[in-house]
Coordinates of C-alpha atoms (C1' of nucleotides) in Angstrom, one line a residue:
Chain B
M555 CA 11.7 -2.7 11.7
E556 CA 15.2 -1.3 11.7
N557 CA 16.1 -3.4 8.7
I558 CA 13.3 -2.2 6.5
G559 CA 14.2 1.4 7.2
L560 CA 17.9 0.9 6.3
R561 CA 17.0 -0.9 3.1
L562 CA 14.5 1.8 2.1
K563 CA 17.0 4.6 2.8
A564 CA 19.6 2.8 0.7
L565 CA 17.1 2.3 -2.1
R566 CA 16.0 5.9 -2.1
S567 CA 19.4 7.5 -1.9
S568 CA 20.7 5.2 -4.7
R569 CA 18.0 6.8 -6.9
G570 CA 19.0 10.3 -5.8
L571 CA 15.6 11.2 -4.4
S572 CA 14.9 13.3 -1.3
Q573 CA 12.4 12.1 1.3
R574 CA 9.9 14.8 0.2
R575 CA 10.2 13.9 -3.5
L576 CA 9.7 10.2 -2.8
A577 CA 6.8 11.1 -0.4
N578 CA 5.1 13.2 -3.0
E579 CA 5.4 10.6 -5.7
S580 CA 4.2 8.0 -3.3
G581 CA 1.3 9.9 -2.0
V582 CA 2.5 9.7 1.6
S583 CA 3.8 12.4 3.9
N584 CA 7.5 13.1 4.2
A585 CA 7.3 12.5 7.9
T586 CA 6.3 8.9 7.2
V587 CA 9.4 8.3 5.1
S588 CA 11.6 9.8 7.8
L589 CA 10.0 7.7 10.5
I590 CA 10.2 4.5 8.6
E591 CA 13.8 5.1 7.5
N592 CA 14.8 5.7 11.1
G593 CA 12.9 2.7 12.4
R594 CA 10.8 4.9 14.6
T595 CA 7.6 3.4 13.4
D596 CA 6.2 0.0 12.3
P597 CA 4.8 0.9 8.9
S598 CA 1.7 -0.7 7.5
M599 CA 1.9 -2.8 4.4
G600 CA -0.2 -0.3 2.6
M601 CA 2.3 2.6 3.3
L602 CA 5.3 0.5 2.4
K603 CA 3.6 -0.7 -0.8
R604 CA 2.7 2.8 -1.9
I605 CA 6.3 3.9 -1.5
L606 CA 7.8 0.8 -3.2
D607 CA 5.3 1.2 -6.0
S608 CA 6.6 4.7 -6.8
L609 CA 10.1 3.2 -6.9
N610 CA 9.0 0.4 -9.2
V611 CA 10.1 -2.2 -6.7
S612 CA 7.9 -5.1 -5.7
F613 CA 7.7 -6.5 -2.2
A614 CA 9.4 -9.6 -3.6
E615 CA 12.3 -7.6 -5.0
F616 CA 12.5 -5.5 -1.9
F617 CA 12.8 -8.5 0.4
A618 CA 14.7 -10.7 -2.1
A619 CA 18.0 -9.4 -0.6
D620 CA 16.9 -11.4 2.5
S621 CA 17.6 -14.8 0.9
L622 CA 21.2 -15.8 1.0
A623 CA 21.1 -16.9 -2.6
E624 CA 19.9 -13.8 -4.5
N625 CA 17.2 -14.2 -7.0
R626 CA 17.3 -10.8 -8.7
F627 CA 18.0 -10.6 -12.4
F628 CA 18.3 -6.9 -13.2
Y629 CA 20.3 -4.2 -11.5
R630 CA 20.3 -0.5 -12.2
H631 CA 23.7 1.0 -12.2
A632 CA 23.0 2.9 -9.0
E633 CA 22.2 -0.4 -7.4
L634 CA 25.6 -2.0 -7.9
A635 CA 27.3 -2.8 -4.6
E636 CA 30.4 -0.8 -4.0
I637 CA 32.7 -3.3 -2.4
S638 CA 35.8 -1.1 -2.5
S639 CA 36.5 2.6 -3.3
G640 CA 39.6 4.8 -3.6
P641 CA 42.0 4.8 -6.6
I642 CA 40.3 1.6 -7.7
S643 CA 36.6 1.2 -7.1
Y644 CA 34.8 -2.1 -7.6
L645 CA 31.0 -2.2 -8.2
Q646 CA 29.6 -5.7 -7.9
V647 CA 26.6 -7.0 -9.7
G648 CA 24.6 -8.4 -6.8
S649 CA 25.4 -7.9 -3.2
D650 CA 25.3 -11.5 -1.8
L651 CA 27.2 -14.0 -3.9
S652 CA 27.1 -16.9 -1.4
G653 CA 26.1 -19.9 -3.3
S654 CA 27.0 -18.3 -6.6
Q655 CA 29.8 -19.3 -8.8
L656 CA 30.1 -16.1 -10.7
Q657 CA 31.2 -12.6 -9.7
I658 CA 30.8 -9.7 -12.1
L659 CA 32.5 -6.4 -11.4
Y660 CA 32.4 -2.9 -12.8
E661 CA 35.8 -1.4 -12.1
R662 CA 37.1 2.1 -12.3
Y663 CA 40.9 2.8 -12.2
Q664 CA 42.0 6.4 -11.6
P665 CA 45.2 7.5 -13.5
G666 CA 48.2 5.7 -12.0
A667 CA 46.0 3.3 -10.0
D668 CA 47.8 0.0 -9.5
T669 CA 46.8 -3.3 -7.9
G670 CA 50.4 -3.5 -6.7
Q671 CA 53.2 -5.8 -7.7
S672 CA 52.4 -8.3 -5.0
M673 CA 51.3 -10.6 -7.8
L674 CA 49.0 -12.4 -5.5
S675 CA 47.1 -15.3 -7.1
H676 CA 44.0 -17.3 -6.2
E677 CA 42.3 -20.4 -7.5
A678 CA 39.9 -19.1 -10.0
E679 CA 39.3 -18.1 -13.6
E680 CA 38.7 -14.5 -14.6
G681 CA 38.4 -12.2 -17.5
G682 CA 37.2 -8.7 -18.5
V683 CA 36.6 -6.1 -21.2
I684 CA 38.0 -2.6 -21.2
L685 CA 35.4 0.1 -21.8
Q686 CA 37.4 3.2 -21.6
G687 CA 41.1 4.4 -21.0
R688 CA 44.2 2.3 -21.0
L689 CA 45.0 -0.6 -18.7
E690 CA 48.3 -2.4 -18.4
V691 CA 47.8 -6.0 -17.5
T692 CA 50.5 -8.3 -16.4
V693 CA 49.9 -12.1 -16.4
G694 CA 52.9 -14.3 -15.5
K695 CA 55.8 -12.8 -17.6
Q696 CA 53.6 -11.2 -20.2
V697 CA 52.6 -7.6 -20.2
Q698 CA 50.1 -5.9 -22.5
T699 CA 48.4 -2.5 -22.5
L700 CA 44.8 -2.7 -23.4
S701 CA 42.3 0.0 -24.4
A702 CA 38.6 0.3 -25.1
G703 CA 37.2 -2.9 -26.7
D704 CA 40.1 -5.1 -25.7
A705 CA 39.7 -7.9 -23.3
Y706 CA 41.6 -10.4 -21.1
R707 CA 41.1 -13.8 -19.7
F708 CA 43.3 -16.1 -17.6
N709 CA 43.5 -18.6 -14.8
S710 CA 43.8 -16.6 -11.6
S711 CA 46.4 -19.0 -10.2
L712 CA 48.9 -17.2 -12.4
P713 CA 50.4 -14.1 -10.8
H714 CA 48.7 -10.9 -12.2
R715 CA 48.6 -7.2 -11.9
F716 CA 46.6 -4.3 -13.2
R717 CA 47.7 -0.7 -13.7
N718 CA 46.2 2.4 -15.3
T719 CA 49.0 3.9 -17.4
G720 CA 46.8 6.4 -19.1
N721 CA 45.8 9.9 -17.9
E722 CA 42.1 9.4 -17.8
D723 CA 39.9 7.0 -15.7
C724 CA 39.9 3.5 -17.0
L725 CA 36.7 1.5 -16.9
V726 CA 36.5 -2.3 -17.0
V727 CA 33.9 -4.9 -16.7
S728 CA 35.3 -8.2 -15.3
A729 CA 34.0 -11.6 -14.3
C730 CA 35.5 -14.2 -12.0
T731 CA 34.5 -17.7 -11.0
P732 CA 34.3 -18.5 -8.3
P733 CA 34.0 -15.1 -6.6
S734 CA 37.4 -13.9 -5.3
F735 CA 36.3 -11.5 -2.5
Chain V
M200 CA -4.3 -6.0 1.0
E201 CA -6.8 -8.6 -0.1
N202 CA -4.2 -10.7 -1.8
I203 CA -2.0 -11.0 1.3
G204 CA -4.9 -12.2 3.4
L205 CA -5.7 -15.0 1.0
R206 CA -2.1 -16.0 0.9
L207 CA -1.8 -16.0 4.7
K208 CA -5.0 -18.0 5.0
A209 CA -3.8 -20.6 2.5
L210 CA -0.5 -20.8 4.3
R211 CA -2.1 -21.3 7.7
S212 CA -4.6 -23.9 6.6
S213 CA -2.0 -25.8 4.7
R214 CA -0.3 -26.3 8.1
G215 CA -3.5 -27.3 9.7
L216 CA -3.5 -24.5 12.2
S217 CA -6.5 -22.6 13.6
Q218 CA -6.4 -18.8 13.7
R219 CA -6.1 -18.9 17.5
R220 CA -3.3 -21.4 17.5
L221 CA -1.3 -19.3 15.0
A222 CA -2.1 -16.2 16.9
N223 CA -0.9 -17.6 20.2
E224 CA 2.3 -18.9 18.7
S225 CA 2.9 -15.6 17.0
G226 CA 2.1 -13.5 20.0
V227 CA -0.7 -11.6 18.3
S228 CA -4.5 -11.7 18.9
N229 CA -6.7 -14.0 17.0
A230 CA -8.7 -11.0 15.9
T231 CA -5.7 -9.7 14.1
V232 CA -5.3 -12.9 12.1
S233 CA -9.0 -12.9 11.2
L234 CA -8.9 -9.2 10.1
I235 CA -5.8 -9.7 8.0
E236 CA -7.0 -12.9 6.4
N237 CA -10.3 -11.1 5.4
G238 CA -8.5 -8.0 4.1
R239 CA -10.4 -5.8 6.7
T240 CA -7.2 -4.2 7.9
D241 CA -3.8 -3.0 6.5
P242 CA -1.5 -4.8 8.8
S243 CA 1.8 -3.4 10.0
M244 CA 4.9 -5.1 8.9
G245 CA 5.7 -5.9 12.5
M246 CA 2.5 -7.9 12.9
L247 CA 3.0 -9.7 9.6
K248 CA 6.6 -10.5 10.5
R249 CA 5.6 -12.0 13.9
I250 CA 3.1 -14.2 12.2
L251 CA 5.4 -15.3 9.4
D252 CA 8.2 -15.9 11.9
S253 CA 6.1 -18.5 13.7
L254 CA 5.4 -20.1 10.4
N255 CA 9.1 -20.2 9.6
V256 CA 8.5 -18.2 6.4
S257 CA 10.6 -15.1 5.6
F258 CA 9.3 -12.0 4.0
A259 CA 11.3 -13.0 0.9
E260 CA 9.6 -16.4 0.7
F261 CA 6.2 -15.0 1.4
F262 CA 6.4 -12.3 -1.2
A263 CA 8.3 -14.4 -3.7
A264 CA 4.9 -15.7 -4.8
D265 CA 4.2 -12.2 -6.0
S266 CA 6.4 -12.6 -9.0
L267 CA 4.3 -14.2 -11.6
A268 CA 7.0 -16.8 -12.4
E269 CA 7.7 -18.4 -9.1
N270 CA 11.3 -18.6 -8.1
R271 CA 11.2 -21.2 -5.4
F272 CA 12.7 -24.5 -6.0
F273 CA 12.0 -26.5 -2.8
Y274 CA 8.8 -27.1 -1.0
R275 CA 8.3 -28.9 2.3
H276 CA 5.3 -31.1 2.3
A277 CA 3.4 -28.9 4.7
E278 CA 3.9 -26.0 2.2
L279 CA 2.1 -27.7 -0.7
A280 CA -1.0 -25.7 -1.6
E281 CA -4.2 -27.4 -1.0
I282 CA -6.3 -26.5 -4.0
S283 CA -9.1 -28.9 -3.2
S284 CA -10.2 -31.1 -0.2
G285 CA -12.9 -33.7 0.5
P286 CA -12.9 -37.3 -0.8
I287 CA -10.2 -36.3 -3.2
S288 CA -7.6 -33.8 -2.0
Y289 CA -5.1 -32.1 -4.3
L290 CA -1.9 -30.6 -3.0
Q291 CA -0.1 -28.6 -5.6
V292 CA 3.6 -28.0 -5.9
G293 CA 3.8 -24.2 -6.0
S294 CA 0.9 -21.9 -5.4
D295 CA 1.0 -19.6 -8.4
L296 CA 1.4 -21.4 -11.7
S297 CA 0.7 -18.4 -14.0
G298 CA 3.4 -18.3 -16.5
S299 CA 4.3 -21.9 -15.8
Q300 CA 3.7 -24.8 -18.2
L301 CA 3.8 -27.5 -15.6
Q302 CA 1.5 -28.5 -12.8
I303 CA 2.5 -31.1 -10.3
L304 CA 0.0 -32.5 -7.8
Y305 CA 0.1 -34.8 -4.7
E306 CA -3.3 -36.4 -4.7
R307 CA -5.1 -38.4 -2.0
Y308 CA -8.2 -40.5 -2.9
Q309 CA -10.3 -41.8 0.0
P310 CA -11.8 -45.3 -0.5
G311 CA -14.6 -45.0 -3.1
A312 CA -13.6 -41.5 -4.2
D313 CA -14.5 -40.9 -7.8
T314 CA -13.8 -38.1 -10.2
G315 CA -17.2 -38.9 -11.7
Q316 CA -18.2 -40.4 -15.0
S317 CA -18.6 -37.0 -16.6
M318 CA -15.5 -37.9 -18.6
L319 CA -14.7 -34.2 -19.1
S320 CA -11.6 -33.5 -21.1
H321 CA -9.3 -30.6 -21.6
E322 CA -6.4 -29.7 -23.9
A323 CA -3.4 -30.9 -22.1
E324 CA -1.0 -33.8 -21.4
E325 CA -0.9 -35.5 -18.1
G326 CA 0.5 -38.5 -16.2
G327 CA 1.2 -39.8 -12.8
V328 CA 2.6 -42.5 -10.5
I329 CA 0.7 -44.4 -7.9
L330 CA 2.4 -44.4 -4.5
Q331 CA -0.1 -46.4 -2.4
G332 CA -3.5 -48.1 -2.7
R333 CA -5.4 -49.0 -5.8
L334 CA -6.6 -46.6 -8.5
E335 CA -9.0 -47.5 -11.4
V336 CA -8.1 -45.3 -14.3
T337 CA -10.4 -45.0 -17.4
V338 CA -9.0 -43.5 -20.5
G339 CA -11.2 -43.5 -23.6
K340 CA -12.6 -47.1 -23.7
Q341 CA -9.7 -48.6 -21.7
V342 CA -9.9 -49.4 -18.0
Q343 CA -7.0 -50.4 -15.8
T344 CA -6.6 -50.8 -12.0
L345 CA -3.2 -49.6 -11.0
S346 CA -1.3 -50.0 -7.7
A347 CA 1.9 -48.8 -6.0
G348 CA 4.6 -48.3 -8.5
D349 CA 2.3 -48.3 -11.6
A350 CA 1.9 -45.2 -13.7
Y351 CA -0.2 -43.6 -16.3
R352 CA 0.2 -41.1 -19.1
F353 CA -2.2 -39.8 -21.7
N354 CA -3.4 -36.8 -23.7
S355 CA -6.0 -35.0 -21.6
S356 CA -8.3 -34.4 -24.6
L357 CA -9.3 -38.0 -24.2
P358 CA -12.2 -38.5 -21.8
H359 CA -10.8 -39.9 -18.5
R360 CA -11.9 -40.9 -15.0
F361 CA -10.2 -41.8 -11.7
R362 CA -11.7 -44.0 -9.0
N363 CA -10.3 -45.5 -5.8
T364 CA -11.6 -49.1 -5.9
G365 CA -9.5 -50.2 -2.9
N366 CA -10.3 -50.0 0.8
E367 CA -7.4 -47.7 1.8
D368 CA -6.4 -44.2 0.8
C369 CA -4.8 -44.1 -2.6
L370 CA -1.9 -41.7 -3.1
V371 CA -0.8 -40.4 -6.5
V372 CA 1.7 -37.9 -7.8
S373 CA 0.6 -36.4 -11.0
A374 CA 1.8 -33.9 -13.6
C375 CA -0.1 -31.9 -16.2
T376 CA 1.0 -29.5 -18.9
P377 CA -0.3 -26.9 -19.1
P378 CA -1.9 -26.6 -15.7
S379 CA -5.6 -27.7 -15.8
F380 CA -7.0 -25.8 -12.8
Chain D
dA692 C1' 27.0 38.0 2.7
dT693 C1' 22.1 37.5 2.1
dC694 C1' 17.7 35.6 1.0
dA695 C1' 15.2 31.8 -0.5
dT696 C1' 14.9 26.7 -1.0
dT697 C1' 15.5 22.4 0.3
dT698 C1' 17.0 19.2 3.5
dG699 C1' 15.7 15.8 7.5
dT700 C1' 13.5 15.7 12.0
dT701 C1' 9.8 16.0 15.5
dA702 C1' 5.5 17.4 18.6
dA703 C1' 0.6 17.4 18.5
dA704 C1' -3.6 16.2 16.1
dT705 C1' -5.8 12.8 13.5
dA706 C1' -6.6 8.4 11.6
dT707 C1' -5.8 3.6 11.7
dT708 C1' -4.6 -0.7 13.6
dT709 C1' -4.7 -4.0 17.4
dT710 C1' -6.6 -5.9 21.4
dT711 C1' -10.1 -7.2 24.5
dA712 C1' -14.3 -9.3 25.2
dA713 C1' -18.2 -10.9 23.5
dC714 C1' -21.1 -13.5 20.0
dA715 C1' -23.1 -17.4 17.1
dA716 C1' -21.9 -21.6 14.7
dT717 C1' -19.5 -25.8 14.6
dT718 C1' -17.1 -30.0 16.5
dC719 C1' -16.4 -33.5 19.8
dA720 C1' -17.4 -36.6 23.5
dA721 C1' -20.5 -38.8 26.6
Chain U
dT755 C1' -29.4 -35.0 22.9
dT756 C1' -26.5 -32.4 25.9
dG757 C1' -22.6 -29.8 27.7
dA758 C1' -18.0 -28.3 26.8
dA759 C1' -14.6 -26.9 23.8
dT760 C1' -13.2 -24.8 19.6
dT761 C1' -14.1 -22.5 15.4
dG762 C1' -14.2 -17.6 12.9
dT763 C1' -16.2 -13.0 13.4
dT764 C1' -17.0 -8.3 15.2
dA765 C1' -18.0 -3.8 18.3
dA766 C1' -15.8 -0.9 21.5
dA767 C1' -11.5 0.3 23.9
dA768 C1' -6.7 0.8 23.8
dA769 C1' -2.6 1.3 21.4
dT770 C1' -0.1 2.8 17.4
dA771 C1' 0.7 4.7 12.9
dT772 C1' 0.2 8.8 9.9
dT773 C1' -0.4 13.6 8.9
dT774 C1' 0.0 18.3 9.7
dA775 C1' 2.7 22.0 10.8
dA776 C1' 6.4 23.6 12.6
dC777 C1' 11.7 23.7 13.4
dA778 C1' 16.9 24.1 12.6
dA779 C1' 20.5 23.0 9.4
dA780 C1' 22.3 22.8 4.9
dT781 C1' 22.4 24.2 0.1
dG782 C1' 22.1 27.5 -3.9
dA783 C1' 21.5 31.7 -6.2
dT784 C1' 22.0 36.7 -6.6

DNA sequence: ATCATTTGTTAAATATTTTTAACAATTCAA
DNA sequence: TTGAATTGTTAAAAATATTTAACAAATGAT
């Protein structure tokens, strides 16, 4: 049950809980949590259920990530999938987009962060809304600096580039169809 | 874990398997299957997985029925839920219809099978298509004998009755909204 | 630095599940 | 009807999971 352990560990740490804290709230021992997470035991349904209950996660939700096509509707911020970090971090809504036509990202650009001038393009359509900071967006030969509340939208086949020209982090929510990476 | 046992039992019998047969193909003892089905034990995830594997059902699929609104879209014939057997057998598309407005059934009437003249009615709307055999349908004061390709449709508040007047099994696909049982 | 918490892990004791092996009840064939 | 095979169930034995209680390592506060 290696897989179950890994998934539980990810779920617990995404909520910022310690093994003991989770164990207490679940009514199981901390040893149980440890053994399950490390795949050193084959937990009973009852144990797993008690733990998932205290996390407000149903069996269905817990195992939903199994299906290739995801069937989850709601995601806590801590559950967003970090598909890239560094000067630009991308948090994706949903972890498995196979079979999906839509990709939604929560992006954070550190000051000076730049997607580069490579101007790479791909066959898709994308757009986004700026939440905080300043973002210089280049599409084709046009350049604009956007700030909180502004938005963009274009065909991804046009060369494009993003750059944080401000001195604070820039936050963006973007969407792309079909998913680009 | 009462609920899980019932679901497993439904799943197994819908495939026409005995406890021993399923146990052998899963590599567990028949006692385990019996204990789980009757809720007399709290099975380990490993045991449940071995059993579900041999049924070609993933955890995600098995627990998907947990969500009140089902999120499955496709059902193999062997997965239809047998909600009644005997002279008239009803196979339902989907096992949990709570929250759903539509019930779809695959019905088999043995020769002579009769829903009875009780003419009970309920507040709903229903209809169906005959696939094979002959079916005498009574609605209010009207009587018709339908055969393959024919169909029916009426408000369930009218008294109605179904009877197989032919000498071969009669197959019907019906729909009802809201679900009647 | 030091002490006190808190972290995750693990061995031994306990509790539970799982198997083995039997049982009665049913089904099928002759 | 009979015997043989299959059904689902269950008690006792065997195997395994869970808890208790300890440990070392990391963290935080004074």
